[in-house]
Amino acid sequence: MVRRPKRNKRDGKVVKRPPLSREEIEEKERQKEDRELRKKELLESQKQNENFIKSCFSVSPAYWGIDNCVVSILSPKVTYDPNVFDEQIFKDTASIDYNSQGELIKITIQSVDLGKVTISLKEVGYRKRYIAIQLNGPSPNFQTTGIEGIKLRLKEVLHKLERDYKIKTKYNPNSVRFKKIELAFTIAFDKLPSLQTRQLLISSLAEEEKNIDLKNHRTSKNTDKFSMVSIEINKKEKHIFYNKIEKAKKNKQVRKTNSSLKNLEVFRYEIELTSSRIAEQLYSHYLAQLTDEMIIQYLEILISDGVFRYIEIIIDATIKCEKMLKKIYKKSNPQFYTTELLLFIHDQLSNTTVSDLIDEDIIAFLPIGFLKTNKGETKRRILKRFQYQEVNTGTKHELGKMTSWLVLEIIRVMFHSLEESKKYGLGTRRKPSTTFYKTFPLKTYSLEKRNKIFNETITENTKEKLEDKMLKRILKRFRDGIKI
């Protein structure tokens, strides 16, 4: 085994490298064996993680729970052995800070096993001693828990501190409070929800109308591959809806190719509350006072408000489209205004990710107030024009995917999952020994089924205000589901 000749860049001559020594050859072989072993271990770990992820959905395709959080223990009594500061575990995972007088003031530990633990030992003015602990769930992070599970995580971290770092902590259980808490809804879809679906969902559930931030876990020109959408309501509350599988792939926790999760699209809707926002929304930020029931009550209000915000979005879209159609009708030839409308929507979808006309259902609700007669037939003609491509090729127009219906069904599942949490508590229920899993199917609505529902809406000729009519009909759908 010899090295390849190397060409000298200056004069173009080939410079022969000396042959590898026996020691170099053996070292290269060892490195190769180590790489193969690490690769094999990683593959085995990824397979185990994939089975664990599937088991999280063995009982239900969706669940609410607490994800990661940070708690602070106020005024703890901390004892430690300074003789262990020179041990390898401290060198690898801890940093120790002293003040100018040589007094120990802070120990910071960061490890995969513990997460991050900050122990502040010095009282300065109003600032008391504290321990801030990041309480992460098990890896891969698909399993959530309830309040009792958070208490157990805290005990485990304090036990590891005493066992591995010889740091003992005594504290009043009533002095533990949340600095950050992530309330998470985790759902397994049978296919990837469109970006429009995810944007409408987060717009409905977020408290205020804010700009949606789009992020990606991987490079892709396909807008549906934007794996994360988020809205920051304020500095203390943030809503995030993201693809858990893509994040796990990025972290090399599951296989990117040949994965057993190829028919599973796991998403998490996360509400991140920090600081005083926790007490404002949950009525307490103390671990001893908070219960699953208090969190469920907050989430019920959030979802209920979300339903009415969703209805407002649909009504606003209908009013916008009515104005847009009226404007196009007045400017265009009456024979071609539906084509002009279609072109306008195409332009919107090519420049943005969401159209004013969310989907075909909006057309069925249009009052068509600028016409005196044939309003029902006009709406049917518009629908027929939008569905022309699907009739002839079988390929749906973007508005035929029924984004609004899918979002309403997802919100219904969120509400149903809260009812399950009332019975069994927050967190994941799983059967560890099985690889069988359940998914929530994202329905595909055929032309026949869609038009049947549209005709029911169109023929329901009432004198009610548009807003009242839509409110009643959509609330009925939320209660009963989309009947097809």
mmCIF file of C-alpha atoms in Angstrom, residues 67-412:
data_model
loop_
_atom_site.group_PDB
_atom_site.id
_atom_site.type_symbol
_atom_site.label_atom_id
_atom_site.label_comp_id
_atom_site.label_asym_id
_atom_site.label_seq_id
_atom_site.Cartn_x
_atom_site.Cartn_y
_atom_site.Cartn_z
ATOM 1 C CA ASP A 67 -42.505 19.360 26.787
ATOM 2 C CA ASN A 68 -39.295 21.001 27.977
ATOM 3 C CA CYS A 69 -39.341 23.531 30.793
ATOM 4 C CA VAL A 70 -37.040 25.482 33.087
ATOM 5 C CA VAL A 71 -37.686 25.657 36.829
ATOM 6 C CA SER A 72 -35.991 27.756 39.464
ATOM 7 C CA ILE A 73 -35.518 26.668 43.098
ATOM 8 C CA LEU A 74 -35.452 29.786 45.277
ATOM 9 C CA SER A 75 -33.148 30.077 48.318
ATOM 10 C CA PRO A 76 -31.947 26.447 48.385
ATOM 11 C CA LYS A 77 -29.390 25.106 50.850
ATOM 12 C CA VAL A 78 -26.541 23.766 48.728
ATOM 13 C CA THR A 79 -23.592 21.739 49.983
ATOM 14 C CA TYR A 80 -20.734 20.553 47.808
ATOM 15 C CA ASP A 81 -17.321 18.943 48.006
ATOM 16 C CA PRO A 82 -14.654 21.214 46.456
ATOM 17 C CA ASN A 83 -12.279 18.257 46.264
ATOM 18 C CA VAL A 84 -14.251 16.803 43.326
ATOM 19 C CA PHE A 85 -13.927 19.976 41.206
ATOM 20 C CA ASP A 86 -10.764 18.530 39.666
ATOM 21 C CA GLU A 87 -12.461 15.294 38.633
ATOM 22 C CA GLN A 88 -13.001 14.617 34.943
ATOM 23 C CA ILE A 89 -16.799 15.031 35.036
ATOM 24 C CA PHE A 90 -16.391 18.653 36.193
ATOM 25 C CA LYS A 91 -13.741 19.340 33.563
ATOM 26 C CA ASP A 92 -15.978 17.936 30.820
ATOM 27 C CA THR A 93 -19.368 19.382 31.770
ATOM 28 C CA ALA A 94 -19.047 22.157 34.370
ATOM 29 C CA SER A 95 -17.763 25.697 34.717
ATOM 30 C CA ILE A 96 -17.021 27.204 38.136
ATOM 31 C CA ASP A 97 -17.062 30.970 38.779
ATOM 32 C CA TYR A 98 -15.380 32.820 41.654
ATOM 33 C CA ASN A 99 -15.601 36.480 42.651
ATOM 34 C CA SER A 100 -12.615 38.794 43.168
ATOM 35 C CA GLN A 101 -12.317 37.622 46.783
ATOM 36 C CA GLY A 102 -11.944 34.008 45.641
ATOM 37 C CA GLU A 103 -15.417 32.986 46.809
ATOM 38 C CA LEU A 104 -17.363 30.451 44.779
ATOM 39 C CA ILE A 105 -20.415 32.226 43.362
ATOM 40 C CA LYS A 106 -21.746 29.993 40.587
ATOM 41 C CA ILE A 107 -21.592 26.458 39.203
ATOM 42 C CA THR A 108 -22.922 25.840 35.694
ATOM 43 C CA ILE A 109 -23.341 22.299 34.411
ATOM 44 C CA GLN A 110 -24.242 21.464 30.809
ATOM 45 C CA SER A 111 -24.541 17.826 29.746
ATOM 46 C CA VAL A 112 -26.655 15.570 27.542
ATOM 47 C CA ASP A 113 -27.743 13.658 30.636
ATOM 48 C CA LEU A 114 -28.724 16.629 32.805
ATOM 49 C CA GLY A 115 -29.461 19.435 30.390
ATOM 50 C CA LYS A 116 -28.386 22.775 31.836
ATOM 51 C CA VAL A 117 -28.173 23.446 35.576
ATOM 52 C CA THR A 118 -27.132 26.827 36.987
ATOM 53 C CA ILE A 119 -26.412 27.030 40.729
ATOM 54 C CA SER A 120 -26.093 30.608 42.023
ATOM 55 C CA LEU A 121 -24.560 30.566 45.506
ATOM 56 C CA LYS A 122 -24.135 34.250 46.364
ATOM 57 C CA GLU A 123 -26.807 36.633 47.627
ATOM 58 C CA VAL A 124 -26.367 40.187 46.365
ATOM 59 C CA GLY A 125 -28.915 42.793 47.471
ATOM 60 C CA TYR A 126 -32.364 41.569 46.517
ATOM 61 C CA ARG A 127 -30.936 38.707 44.472
ATOM 62 C CA LYS A 128 -31.297 35.432 46.352
ATOM 63 C CA ARG A 129 -29.571 32.112 45.903
ATOM 64 C CA TYR A 130 -31.220 29.901 43.298
ATOM 65 C CA ILE A 131 -30.850 26.819 41.149
ATOM 66 C CA ALA A 132 -32.155 27.067 37.569
ATOM 67 C CA ILE A 133 -32.745 23.640 36.029
ATOM 68 C CA GLN A 134 -33.624 22.809 32.444
ATOM 69 C CA LEU A 135 -35.964 19.802 32.631
ATOM 70 C CA ASN A 136 -35.835 18.126 29.240
ATOM 71 C CA GLY A 137 -37.739 15.008 28.294
ATOM 72 C CA PRO A 138 -36.062 11.785 27.167
ATOM 73 C CA SER A 139 -34.347 11.706 23.783
ATOM 74 C CA PRO A 140 -35.668 11.590 21.107
ATOM 75 C CA ASN A 141 -38.011 14.297 22.338
ATOM 76 C CA PHE A 142 -41.417 12.954 21.256
ATOM 77 C CA GLN A 143 -42.809 12.001 24.667
ATOM 78 C CA THR A 144 -44.472 14.658 26.825
ATOM 79 C CA THR A 145 -45.653 14.512 30.423
ATOM 80 C CA GLY A 146 -47.880 16.140 33.050
ATOM 81 C CA ILE A 147 -47.155 18.080 36.246
ATOM 82 C CA GLU A 148 -46.379 14.922 38.224
ATOM 83 C CA GLY A 149 -43.927 13.920 35.514
ATOM 84 C CA ILE A 150 -42.177 17.296 35.837
ATOM 85 C CA LYS A 151 -41.843 16.755 39.596
ATOM 86 C CA LEU A 152 -40.280 13.362 38.875
ATOM 87 C CA ARG A 153 -37.847 14.894 36.353
ATOM 88 C CA LEU A 154 -36.775 17.418 39.007
ATOM 89 C CA LYS A 155 -36.111 14.666 41.563
ATOM 90 C CA GLU A 156 -34.057 12.724 39.018
ATOM 91 C CA VAL A 157 -31.875 15.750 38.201
ATOM 92 C CA LEU A 158 -31.232 16.523 41.881
ATOM 93 C CA HIS A 159 -30.393 12.853 42.481
ATOM 94 C CA LYS A 160 -27.870 12.878 39.597
ATOM 95 C CA LEU A 161 -26.316 16.084 40.953
ATOM 96 C CA GLU A 162 -25.760 14.396 44.298
ATOM 97 C CA ARG A 163 -24.592 11.073 42.832
ATOM 98 C CA ASP A 164 -22.312 12.324 40.038
ATOM 99 C CA TYR A 165 -21.240 15.795 41.217
ATOM 100 C CA LYS A 166 -21.524 15.427 45.012
ATOM 101 C CA ILE A 167 -23.807 18.489 45.127
ATOM 102 C CA LYS A 168 -26.596 18.147 47.698
ATOM 103 C CA THR A 169 -29.679 20.354 47.681
ATOM 104 C CA LYS A 170 -32.297 21.013 50.349
ATOM 105 C CA TYR A 171 -35.249 23.216 49.464
ATOM 106 C CA ASN A 172 -38.857 24.064 50.207
ATOM 107 C CA PRO A 173 -41.112 22.374 47.568
ATOM 108 C CA ASN A 174 -43.254 25.525 47.584
ATOM 109 C CA SER A 175 -40.273 27.573 46.375
ATOM 110 C CA VAL A 176 -39.978 25.878 42.955
ATOM 111 C CA ARG A 177 -41.398 27.971 40.132
ATOM 112 C CA PHE A 178 -41.452 27.786 36.357
ATOM 113 C CA LYS A 179 -39.269 30.212 34.402
ATOM 114 C CA LYS A 180 -40.319 28.653 31.090
ATOM 115 C CA ILE A 181 -42.878 26.018 30.135
ATOM 116 C CA GLU A 182 -43.681 24.486 26.742
ATOM 117 C CA LEU A 183 -47.230 23.152 26.344
ATOM 118 C CA ALA A 184 -47.245 20.800 23.392
ATOM 119 C CA PHE A 185 -49.808 19.117 21.148
ATOM 120 C CA THR A 186 -48.161 16.268 19.239
ATOM 121 C CA ILE A 187 -49.965 14.645 16.305
ATOM 122 C CA ALA A 188 -49.058 11.921 13.800
ATOM 123 C CA PHE A 189 -50.459 12.609 10.324
ATOM 124 C CA ASP A 190 -50.621 10.030 7.558
ATOM 125 C CA LYS A 191 -49.243 12.592 5.097
ATOM 126 C CA LEU A 192 -47.559 15.986 5.091
ATOM 127 C CA PRO A 193 -50.001 18.858 5.815
ATOM 128 C CA SER A 194 -49.618 21.699 3.328
ATOM 129 C CA LEU A 195 -47.956 24.938 4.325
ATOM 130 C CA GLN A 196 -51.303 26.736 3.836
ATOM 131 C CA THR A 197 -52.928 24.335 6.314
ATOM 132 C CA ARG A 198 -50.244 24.946 8.915
ATOM 133 C CA GLN A 199 -50.354 28.723 8.459
ATOM 134 C CA LEU A 200 -54.132 28.875 8.842
ATOM 135 C CA LEU A 201 -53.955 26.690 11.969
ATOM 136 C CA ILE A 202 -51.382 28.847 13.742
ATOM 137 C CA SER A 203 -53.187 32.052 12.675
ATOM 138 C CA SER A 204 -56.364 30.691 14.252
ATOM 139 C CA LEU A 205 -54.794 29.657 17.562
ATOM 140 C CA ALA A 206 -52.408 32.571 18.114
ATOM 141 C CA GLU A 207 -53.914 35.313 20.260
ATOM 142 C CA GLU A 208 -53.069 38.245 18.018
ATOM 143 C CA GLU A 209 -52.636 38.677 14.289
ATOM 144 C CA LYS A 210 -48.893 38.707 13.761
ATOM 145 C CA ASN A 211 -46.558 37.995 10.885
ATOM 146 C CA ILE A 212 -45.858 34.288 10.541
ATOM 147 C CA ASP A 213 -42.197 33.341 10.498
ATOM 148 C CA LEU A 214 -41.273 30.481 8.155
ATOM 149 C CA LYS A 215 -38.218 28.363 8.872
ATOM 150 C CA ASN A 216 -36.765 25.196 7.485
ATOM 151 C CA HIS A 217 -34.875 22.234 8.863
ATOM 152 C CA ARG A 218 -33.443 21.528 5.417
ATOM 153 C CA THR A 219 -32.935 23.297 2.098
ATOM 154 C CA SER A 220 -35.863 22.898 -0.291
ATOM 155 C CA LYS A 221 -37.587 24.899 -3.008
ATOM 156 C CA ASN A 222 -40.894 23.217 -2.190
ATOM 157 C CA THR A 223 -42.891 25.523 0.100
ATOM 158 C CA ASP A 224 -44.550 22.533 1.774
ATOM 159 C CA LYS A 225 -41.087 21.581 3.024
ATOM 160 C CA PHE A 226 -40.924 24.635 5.277
ATOM 161 C CA SER A 227 -40.914 22.511 8.397
ATOM 162 C CA MET A 228 -41.516 25.250 10.974
ATOM 163 C CA VAL A 229 -44.016 28.107 11.248
ATOM 164 C CA SER A 230 -44.088 30.387 14.276
ATOM 165 C CA ILE A 231 -45.722 33.502 15.685
ATOM 166 C CA GLU A 232 -44.250 35.547 18.517
ATOM 167 C CA ILE A 233 -47.210 37.097 20.329
ATOM 168 C CA ASN A 234 -44.918 39.008 22.677
ATOM 169 C CA LYS A 235 -41.540 38.520 24.330
ATOM 170 C CA LYS A 236 -43.096 36.075 26.791
ATOM 171 C CA GLU A 237 -45.330 33.963 24.546
ATOM 172 C CA LYS A 238 -44.554 32.193 21.299
ATOM 173 C CA HIS A 239 -46.490 29.662 19.203
ATOM 174 C CA ILE A 240 -44.589 27.187 17.007
ATOM 175 C CA PHE A 241 -45.883 24.435 14.698
ATOM 176 C CA TYR A 242 -43.110 22.248 13.357
ATOM 177 C CA ASN A 243 -42.193 18.895 11.846
ATOM 178 C CA LYS A 244 -40.716 16.634 14.547
ATOM 179 C CA ILE A 245 -39.465 14.021 12.080
ATOM 180 C CA GLU A 246 -37.470 16.609 10.111
ATOM 181 C CA LYS A 247 -35.919 17.894 13.333
ATOM 182 C CA ALA A 248 -35.008 14.338 14.375
ATOM 183 C CA LYS A 249 -33.394 13.752 10.964
ATOM 184 C CA LYS A 250 -31.376 16.944 11.314
ATOM 185 C CA ASN A 251 -30.154 15.763 14.733
ATOM 186 C CA LYS A 252 -29.325 12.304 13.281
ATOM 187 C CA GLN A 253 -31.746 10.661 15.708
ATOM 188 C CA VAL A 254 -33.549 8.833 12.887
ATOM 189 C CA ARG A 255 -32.502 7.737 9.407
ATOM 190 C CA LYS A 256 -32.789 10.199 6.525
ATOM 191 C CA THR A 257 -33.266 7.345 4.045
ATOM 192 C CA ASN A 258 -34.801 3.883 4.434
ATOM 193 C CA SER A 259 -36.486 4.994 7.657
ATOM 194 C CA SER A 260 -39.348 2.939 9.076
ATOM 195 C CA LEU A 261 -41.132 6.288 9.667
ATOM 196 C CA LYS A 262 -41.648 7.026 5.965
ATOM 197 C CA ASN A 263 -45.465 6.884 6.320
ATOM 198 C CA LEU A 264 -45.482 8.980 9.491
ATOM 199 C CA GLU A 265 -45.519 12.791 9.601
ATOM 200 C CA VAL A 266 -45.265 13.925 13.228
ATOM 201 C CA PHE A 267 -45.943 17.588 13.987
ATOM 202 C CA ARG A 268 -45.952 19.468 17.271
ATOM 203 C CA TYR A 269 -47.901 22.619 18.119
ATOM 204 C CA GLU A 270 -46.001 24.282 20.933
ATOM 205 C CA ILE A 271 -47.038 27.163 23.172
ATOM 206 C CA GLU A 272 -43.988 28.586 24.908
ATOM 207 C CA LEU A 273 -44.705 30.698 27.989
ATOM 208 C CA THR A 274 -41.984 32.451 29.962
ATOM 209 C CA SER A 275 -41.616 34.652 33.015
ATOM 210 C CA SER A 276 -44.770 36.419 34.279
ATOM 211 C CA ARG A 277 -46.809 35.167 31.295
ATOM 212 C CA ILE A 278 -46.972 31.730 32.953
ATOM 213 C CA ALA A 279 -48.810 33.042 36.014
ATOM 214 C CA GLU A 280 -51.010 35.284 33.843
ATOM 215 C CA GLN A 281 -52.227 32.377 31.713
ATOM 216 C CA LEU A 282 -52.117 29.453 34.170
ATOM 217 C CA TYR A 283 -52.932 31.426 37.363
ATOM 218 C CA SER A 284 -49.708 30.280 39.046
ATOM 219 C CA HIS A 285 -46.094 29.651 38.152
ATOM 220 C CA TYR A 286 -45.289 27.530 41.217
ATOM 221 C CA LEU A 287 -44.780 23.821 40.612
ATOM 222 C CA ALA A 288 -46.511 22.881 43.872
ATOM 223 C CA GLN A 289 -49.645 24.851 42.935
ATOM 224 C CA LEU A 290 -50.001 23.982 39.255
ATOM 225 C CA THR A 291 -52.065 20.955 38.219
ATOM 226 C CA ASP A 292 -52.897 19.221 34.958
ATOM 227 C CA GLU A 293 -56.456 20.493 35.363
ATOM 228 C CA MET A 294 -55.311 24.138 35.440
ATOM 229 C CA ILE A 295 -53.278 23.648 32.262
ATOM 230 C CA ILE A 296 -56.159 21.833 30.528
ATOM 231 C CA GLN A 297 -58.511 24.687 31.451
ATOM 232 C CA TYR A 298 -56.129 27.205 29.856
ATOM 233 C CA LEU A 299 -55.813 25.064 26.710
ATOM 234 C CA GLU A 300 -59.602 24.692 26.447
ATOM 235 C CA ILE A 301 -59.953 28.478 26.447
ATOM 236 C CA LEU A 302 -57.142 28.772 23.887
ATOM 237 C CA ILE A 303 -58.831 26.285 21.522
ATOM 238 C CA SER A 304 -62.302 27.788 22.027
ATOM 239 C CA ASP A 305 -60.927 31.239 21.218
ATOM 240 C CA GLY A 306 -59.149 29.636 18.269
ATOM 241 C CA VAL A 307 -62.424 28.334 16.828
ATOM 242 C CA PHE A 308 -63.960 31.823 16.843
ATOM 243 C CA ARG A 309 -60.758 33.358 15.482
ATOM 244 C CA TYR A 310 -60.841 30.745 12.712
ATOM 245 C CA ILE A 311 -64.440 31.740 11.917
ATOM 246 C CA GLU A 312 -63.406 35.416 11.815
ATOM 247 C CA ILE A 313 -60.631 34.554 9.343
ATOM 248 C CA ILE A 314 -63.091 32.675 7.086
ATOM 249 C CA ILE A 315 -65.633 35.524 7.260
ATOM 250 C CA ASP A 316 -62.938 38.137 6.515
ATOM 251 C CA ALA A 317 -61.758 36.057 3.549
ATOM 252 C CA THR A 318 -65.345 35.875 2.236
ATOM 253 C CA ILE A 319 -65.825 39.650 2.527
ATOM 254 C CA LYS A 320 -62.461 40.313 0.809
ATOM 255 C CA CYS A 321 -63.326 37.956 -2.037
ATOM 256 C CA GLU A 322 -66.766 39.524 -2.456
ATOM 257 C CA LYS A 323 -65.121 42.946 -2.892
ATOM 258 C CA MET A 324 -62.481 41.526 -5.212
ATOM 259 C CA LEU A 325 -65.064 39.730 -7.374
ATOM 260 C CA LYS A 326 -67.243 42.854 -7.562
ATOM 261 C CA LYS A 327 -64.249 44.911 -8.706
ATOM 262 C CA ILE A 328 -63.274 42.339 -11.357
ATOM 263 C CA TYR A 329 -66.903 42.029 -12.527
ATOM 264 C CA LYS A 330 -67.215 45.788 -13.090
ATOM 265 C CA LYS A 331 -63.902 46.032 -14.967
ATOM 266 C CA SER A 332 -64.132 42.846 -17.051
ATOM 267 C CA ASN A 333 -66.422 41.439 -19.677
ATOM 268 C CA PRO A 334 -69.239 39.581 -17.822
ATOM 269 C CA GLN A 335 -68.381 36.496 -19.893
ATOM 270 C CA PHE A 336 -64.774 36.390 -18.678
ATOM 271 C CA TYR A 337 -64.732 37.711 -15.113
ATOM 272 C CA THR A 338 -64.475 34.195 -13.634
ATOM 273 C CA THR A 339 -61.317 33.644 -15.692
ATOM 274 C CA GLU A 340 -59.952 36.976 -14.434
ATOM 275 C CA LEU A 341 -60.667 35.876 -10.855
ATOM 276 C CA LEU A 342 -58.832 32.593 -11.412
ATOM 277 C CA LEU A 343 -55.815 34.407 -12.866
ATOM 278 C CA PHE A 344 -55.775 36.796 -9.905
ATOM 279 C CA ILE A 345 -55.751 33.868 -7.454
ATOM 280 C CA HIS A 346 -52.982 32.179 -9.458
ATOM 281 C CA ASP A 347 -50.891 35.353 -9.186
ATOM 282 C CA GLN A 348 -51.451 35.508 -5.432
ATOM 283 C CA LEU A 349 -50.417 31.885 -4.922
ATOM 284 C CA SER A 350 -47.291 32.345 -7.039
ATOM 285 C CA ASN A 351 -46.138 35.368 -5.011
ATOM 286 C CA THR A 352 -47.264 34.358 -1.521
ATOM 287 C CA THR A 353 -48.079 31.132 0.292
ATOM 288 C CA VAL A 354 -51.692 32.028 1.106
ATOM 289 C CA SER A 355 -54.513 33.357 -1.069
ATOM 290 C CA ASP A 356 -57.317 35.707 0.018
ATOM 291 C CA LEU A 357 -59.584 32.983 -1.315
ATOM 292 C CA ILE A 358 -58.565 30.268 1.159
ATOM 293 C CA ASP A 359 -60.366 27.472 -0.687
ATOM 294 C CA GLU A 360 -63.517 26.696 -2.696
ATOM 295 C CA ASP A 361 -65.738 26.829 0.393
ATOM 296 C CA ILE A 362 -65.393 30.631 0.406
ATOM 297 C CA ILE A 363 -67.077 30.771 -3.021
ATOM 298 C CA ALA A 364 -70.132 28.922 -1.699
ATOM 299 C CA PHE A 365 -70.497 31.522 1.078
ATOM 300 C CA LEU A 366 -70.174 34.583 -1.199
ATOM 301 C CA PRO A 367 -73.297 36.803 -1.027
ATOM 302 C CA ILE A 368 -72.790 38.034 -4.655
ATOM 303 C CA GLY A 369 -74.472 41.285 -3.612
ATOM 304 C CA PHE A 370 -73.543 43.067 -6.854
ATOM 305 C CA LEU A 371 -76.007 40.850 -8.797
ATOM 306 C CA LYS A 372 -79.785 40.957 -8.422
ATOM 307 C CA THR A 373 -80.527 37.474 -9.788
ATOM 308 C CA ASN A 374 -78.893 34.096 -10.487
ATOM 309 C CA LYS A 375 -76.617 34.363 -7.463
ATOM 310 C CA GLY A 376 -76.622 30.610 -6.829
ATOM 311 C CA GLU A 377 -75.899 29.789 -10.469
ATOM 312 C CA THR A 378 -73.117 32.383 -10.525
ATOM 313 C CA LYS A 379 -71.388 30.685 -7.592
ATOM 314 C CA ARG A 380 -71.762 27.295 -9.281
ATOM 315 C CA ARG A 381 -70.234 28.696 -12.489
ATOM 316 C CA ILE A 382 -67.265 30.081 -10.547
ATOM 317 C CA LEU A 383 -66.756 26.723 -8.842
ATOM 318 C CA LYS A 384 -67.012 24.934 -12.185
ATOM 319 C CA ARG A 385 -64.350 27.229 -13.641
ATOM 320 C CA PHE A 386 -62.005 26.552 -10.724
ATOM 321 C CA GLN A 387 -62.624 22.793 -10.998
ATOM 322 C CA TYR A 388 -62.147 22.613 -14.780
ATOM 323 C CA GLN A 389 -58.592 21.277 -14.540
ATOM 324 C CA GLU A 390 -59.571 18.641 -11.973
ATOM 325 C CA VAL A 391 -62.474 17.413 -14.116
ATOM 326 C CA ASN A 392 -60.215 16.989 -17.148
ATOM 327 C CA THR A 393 -56.927 15.847 -15.595
ATOM 328 C CA GLY A 394 -57.755 14.705 -12.057
ATOM 329 C CA THR A 395 -55.255 17.224 -10.648
ATOM 330 C CA LYS A 396 -56.692 19.470 -7.952
ATOM 331 C CA HIS A 397 -56.319 23.227 -8.044
ATOM 332 C CA GLU A 398 -54.713 24.487 -4.826
ATOM 333 C CA LEU A 399 -58.111 25.771 -3.638
ATOM 334 C CA GLY A 400 -59.653 22.310 -4.064
ATOM 335 C CA LYS A 401 -57.505 20.848 -1.277
ATOM 336 C CA MET A 402 -59.936 22.354 1.259
ATOM 337 C CA THR A 403 -57.475 23.946 3.662
ATOM 338 C CA SER A 404 -60.220 25.382 5.879
ATOM 339 C CA TRP A 405 -61.886 21.988 6.361
ATOM 340 C CA LEU A 406 -58.592 20.284 7.231
ATOM 341 C CA VAL A 407 -57.749 22.967 9.802
ATOM 342 C CA LEU A 408 -61.178 22.663 11.414
ATOM 343 C CA GLU A 409 -60.701 18.881 11.681
ATOM 344 C CA ILE A 410 -57.273 19.353 13.297
ATOM 345 C CA ILE A 411 -58.748 21.784 15.848
ATOM 346 C CA ARG A 412 -61.452 19.199 16.597
#
